PDB file of C-alpha atoms in Angstrom:
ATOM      1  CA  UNK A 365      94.620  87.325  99.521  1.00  0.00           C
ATOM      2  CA  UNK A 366      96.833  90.277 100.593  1.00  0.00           C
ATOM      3  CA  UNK A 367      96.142  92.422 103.763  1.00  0.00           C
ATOM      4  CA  UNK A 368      97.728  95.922 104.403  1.00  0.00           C
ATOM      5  CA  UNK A 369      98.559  95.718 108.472  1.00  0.00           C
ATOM      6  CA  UNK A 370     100.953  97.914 110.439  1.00  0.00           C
ATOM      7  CA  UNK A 371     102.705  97.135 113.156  1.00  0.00           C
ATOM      8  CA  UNK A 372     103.454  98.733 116.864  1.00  0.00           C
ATOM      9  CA  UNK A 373     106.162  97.436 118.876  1.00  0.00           C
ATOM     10  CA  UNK A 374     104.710  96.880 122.634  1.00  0.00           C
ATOM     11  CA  UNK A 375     107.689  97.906 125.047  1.00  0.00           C
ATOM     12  CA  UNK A 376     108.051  98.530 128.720  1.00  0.00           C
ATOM     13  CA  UNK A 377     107.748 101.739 128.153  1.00  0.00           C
ATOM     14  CA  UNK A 378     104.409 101.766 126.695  1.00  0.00           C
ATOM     15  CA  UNK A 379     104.074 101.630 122.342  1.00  0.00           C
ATOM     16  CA  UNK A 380     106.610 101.829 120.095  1.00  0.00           C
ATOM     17  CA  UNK A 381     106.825 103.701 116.779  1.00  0.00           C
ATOM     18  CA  UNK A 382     104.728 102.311 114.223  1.00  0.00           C
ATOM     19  CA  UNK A 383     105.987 100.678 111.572  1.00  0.00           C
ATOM     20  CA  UNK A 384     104.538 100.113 108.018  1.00  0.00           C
ATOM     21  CA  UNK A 385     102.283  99.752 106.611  1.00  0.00           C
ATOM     22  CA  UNK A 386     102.906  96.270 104.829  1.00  0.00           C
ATOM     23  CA  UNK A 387     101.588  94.470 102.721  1.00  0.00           C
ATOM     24  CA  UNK A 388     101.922  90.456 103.011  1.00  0.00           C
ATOM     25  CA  UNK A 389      99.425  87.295 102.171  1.00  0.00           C
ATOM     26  CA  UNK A 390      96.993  86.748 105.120  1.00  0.00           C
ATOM     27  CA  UNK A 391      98.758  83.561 105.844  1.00  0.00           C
ATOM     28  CA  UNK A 392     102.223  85.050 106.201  1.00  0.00           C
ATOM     29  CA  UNK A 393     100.429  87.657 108.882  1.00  0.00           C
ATOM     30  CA  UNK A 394      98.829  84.951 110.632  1.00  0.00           C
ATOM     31  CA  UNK A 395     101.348  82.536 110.781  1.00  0.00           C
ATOM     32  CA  UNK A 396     104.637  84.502 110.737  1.00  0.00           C
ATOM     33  CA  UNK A 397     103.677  87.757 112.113  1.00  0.00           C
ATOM     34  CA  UNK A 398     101.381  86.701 114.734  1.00  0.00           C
ATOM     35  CA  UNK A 399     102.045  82.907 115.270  1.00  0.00           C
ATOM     36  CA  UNK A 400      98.123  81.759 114.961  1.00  0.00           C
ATOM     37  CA  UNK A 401      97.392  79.798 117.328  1.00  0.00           C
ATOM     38  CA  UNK A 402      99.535  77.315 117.849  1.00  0.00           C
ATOM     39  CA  UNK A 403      99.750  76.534 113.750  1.00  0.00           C
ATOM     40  CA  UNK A 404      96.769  75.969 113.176  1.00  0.00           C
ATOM     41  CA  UNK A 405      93.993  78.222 110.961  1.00  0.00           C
ATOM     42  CA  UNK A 406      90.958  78.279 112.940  1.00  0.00           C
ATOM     43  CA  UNK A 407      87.575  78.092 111.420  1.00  0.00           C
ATOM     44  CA  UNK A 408      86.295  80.963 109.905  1.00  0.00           C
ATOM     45  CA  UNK A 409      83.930  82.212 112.182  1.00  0.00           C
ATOM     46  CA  UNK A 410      87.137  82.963 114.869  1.00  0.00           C
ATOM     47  CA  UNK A 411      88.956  84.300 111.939  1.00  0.00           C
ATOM     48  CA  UNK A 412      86.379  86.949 110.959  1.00  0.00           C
ATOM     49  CA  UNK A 413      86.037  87.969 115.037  1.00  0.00           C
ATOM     50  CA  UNK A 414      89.623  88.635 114.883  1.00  0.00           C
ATOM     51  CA  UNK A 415      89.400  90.461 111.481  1.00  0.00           C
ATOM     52  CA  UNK A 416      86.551  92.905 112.215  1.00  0.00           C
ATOM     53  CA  UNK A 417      88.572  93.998 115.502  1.00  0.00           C
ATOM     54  CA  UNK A 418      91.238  95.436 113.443  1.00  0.00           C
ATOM     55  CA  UNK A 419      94.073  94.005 116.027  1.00  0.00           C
ATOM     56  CA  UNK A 420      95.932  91.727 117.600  1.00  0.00           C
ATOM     57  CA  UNK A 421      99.111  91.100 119.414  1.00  0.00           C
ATOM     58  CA  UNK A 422     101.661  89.078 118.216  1.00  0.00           C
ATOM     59  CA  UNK A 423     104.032  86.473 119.134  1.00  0.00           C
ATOM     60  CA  UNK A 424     106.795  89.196 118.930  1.00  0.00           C
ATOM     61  CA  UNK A 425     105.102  91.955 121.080  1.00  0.00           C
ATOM     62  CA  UNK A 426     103.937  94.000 118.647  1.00  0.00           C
ATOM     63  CA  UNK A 427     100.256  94.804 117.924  1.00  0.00           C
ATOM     64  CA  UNK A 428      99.447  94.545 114.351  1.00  0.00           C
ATOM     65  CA  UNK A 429      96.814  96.513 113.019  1.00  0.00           C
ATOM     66  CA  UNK A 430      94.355  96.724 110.070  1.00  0.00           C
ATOM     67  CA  UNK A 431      91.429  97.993 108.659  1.00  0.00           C
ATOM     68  CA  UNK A 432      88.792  95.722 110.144  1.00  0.00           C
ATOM     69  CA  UNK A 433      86.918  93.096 107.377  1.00  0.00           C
ATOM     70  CA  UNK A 434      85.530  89.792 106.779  1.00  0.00           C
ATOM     71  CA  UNK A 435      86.514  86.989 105.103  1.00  0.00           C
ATOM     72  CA  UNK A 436      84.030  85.210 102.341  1.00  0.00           C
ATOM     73  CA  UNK A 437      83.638  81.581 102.107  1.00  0.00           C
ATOM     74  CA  UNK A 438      85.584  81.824  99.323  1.00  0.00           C
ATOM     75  CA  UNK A 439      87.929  83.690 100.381  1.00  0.00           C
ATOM     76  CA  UNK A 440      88.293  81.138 103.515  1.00  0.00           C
ATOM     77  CA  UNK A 441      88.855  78.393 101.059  1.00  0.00           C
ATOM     78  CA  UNK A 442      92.034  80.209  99.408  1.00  0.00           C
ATOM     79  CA  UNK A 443      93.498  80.529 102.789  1.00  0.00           C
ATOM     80  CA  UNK A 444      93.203  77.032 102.859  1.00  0.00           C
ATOM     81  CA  UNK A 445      94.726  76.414 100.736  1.00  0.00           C
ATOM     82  CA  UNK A 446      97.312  78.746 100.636  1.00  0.00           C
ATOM     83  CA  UNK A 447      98.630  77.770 104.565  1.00  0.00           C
ATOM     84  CA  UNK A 448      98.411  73.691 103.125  1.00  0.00           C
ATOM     85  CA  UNK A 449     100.693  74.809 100.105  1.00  0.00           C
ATOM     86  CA  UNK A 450     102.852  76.831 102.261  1.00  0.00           C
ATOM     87  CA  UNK A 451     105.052  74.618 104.521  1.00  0.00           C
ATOM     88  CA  UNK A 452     107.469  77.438 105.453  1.00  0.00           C
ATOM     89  CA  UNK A 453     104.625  79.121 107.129  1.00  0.00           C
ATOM     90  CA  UNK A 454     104.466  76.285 109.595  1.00  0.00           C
ATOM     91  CA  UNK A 455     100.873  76.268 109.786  1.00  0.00           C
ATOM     92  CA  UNK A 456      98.170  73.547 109.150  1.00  0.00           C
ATOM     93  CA  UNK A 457      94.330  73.171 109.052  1.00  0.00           C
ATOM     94  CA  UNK A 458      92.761  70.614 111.185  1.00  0.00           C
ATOM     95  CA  UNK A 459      89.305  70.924 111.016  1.00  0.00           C
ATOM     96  CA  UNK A 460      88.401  68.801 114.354  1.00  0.00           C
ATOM     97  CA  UNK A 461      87.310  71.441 116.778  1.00  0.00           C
ATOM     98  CA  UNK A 462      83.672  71.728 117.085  1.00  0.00           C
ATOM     99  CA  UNK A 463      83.271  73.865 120.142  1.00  0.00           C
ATOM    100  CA  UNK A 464      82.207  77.503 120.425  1.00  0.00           C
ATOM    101  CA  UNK A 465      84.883  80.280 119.803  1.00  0.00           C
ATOM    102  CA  UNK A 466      85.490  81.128 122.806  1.00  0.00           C
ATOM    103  CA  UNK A 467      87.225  77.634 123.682  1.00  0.00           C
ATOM    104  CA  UNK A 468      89.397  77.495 120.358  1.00  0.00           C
ATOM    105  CA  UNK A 469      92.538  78.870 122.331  1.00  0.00           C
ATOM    106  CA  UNK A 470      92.502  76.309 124.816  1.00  0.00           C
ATOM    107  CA  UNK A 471      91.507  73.510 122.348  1.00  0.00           C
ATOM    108  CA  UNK A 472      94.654  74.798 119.821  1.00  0.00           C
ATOM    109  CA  UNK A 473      97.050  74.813 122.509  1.00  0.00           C
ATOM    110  CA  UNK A 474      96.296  71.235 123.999  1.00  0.00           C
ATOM    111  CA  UNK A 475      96.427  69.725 120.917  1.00  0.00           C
ATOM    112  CA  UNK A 476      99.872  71.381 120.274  1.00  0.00           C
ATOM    113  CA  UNK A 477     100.881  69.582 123.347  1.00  0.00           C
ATOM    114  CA  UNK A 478      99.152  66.719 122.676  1.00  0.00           C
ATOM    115  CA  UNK A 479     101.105  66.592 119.079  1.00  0.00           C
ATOM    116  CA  UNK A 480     103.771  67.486 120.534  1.00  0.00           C
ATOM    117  CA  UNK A 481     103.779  65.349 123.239  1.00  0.00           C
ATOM    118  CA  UNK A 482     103.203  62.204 120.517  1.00  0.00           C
ATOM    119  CA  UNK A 483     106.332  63.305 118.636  1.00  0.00           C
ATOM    120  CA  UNK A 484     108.279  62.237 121.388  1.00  0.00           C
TER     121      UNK A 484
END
């Protein structure tokens, strides 16, 4: 799956010109353009809260932008797939968490530490 996005560059002197629009595969956007959260896709359900708000800020200070949607299960499942078949996108699915959404930050980011901390 494709998604149109453009993106504003966030600068000390307020927004940037925008730039775009582009079209990439979701997983490129999620995992090159914004750096999702810590590699790893999170469940749908924080996906499609993320998708219907039309924005986010990246890991490269810029606020990418889209028309807001939802993803199908289906459409879930490609993703899936798609960021397992991808290496270069650095990403990965780990289906563990089982909390609420508003905890999946701080459960992505201590098991990145936690990962990283075992690769040591």
């Amino acid at each position: 799956m494709n998604i149109e996005y453009r993106r504003v560059p966030l600068t000390e002197d307020g927004l940037g010109p925008e730039e775009g629009p582009f079209l990439e595969p979701l997983g490129y956007v999620l995992f090159v353009e914004k750096a999702c959260y810590f590699g790893v896709l999170p469940p749908i359900e924080i996906l499609n809260e993320m998708f219907n708000e039309g924005s986010i800020v990246s890991n490269r200070n810029f606020n990418l932008l889209w028309s807001p949607f939802k993803l199908s299960n289906e459409e879930y499942r490609e993703l899936v797939t798609a960021v397992e078949t991808h290496p270069e996108w650095g990403g990965e699915v780990d289906t563990s968490f089982n909390g609420v959404a508003e905890d999946w930050g701080h459960w992505a980011l201590i098991r990145s530490m936690e990962k990283f901390d075992s690769q040591r």
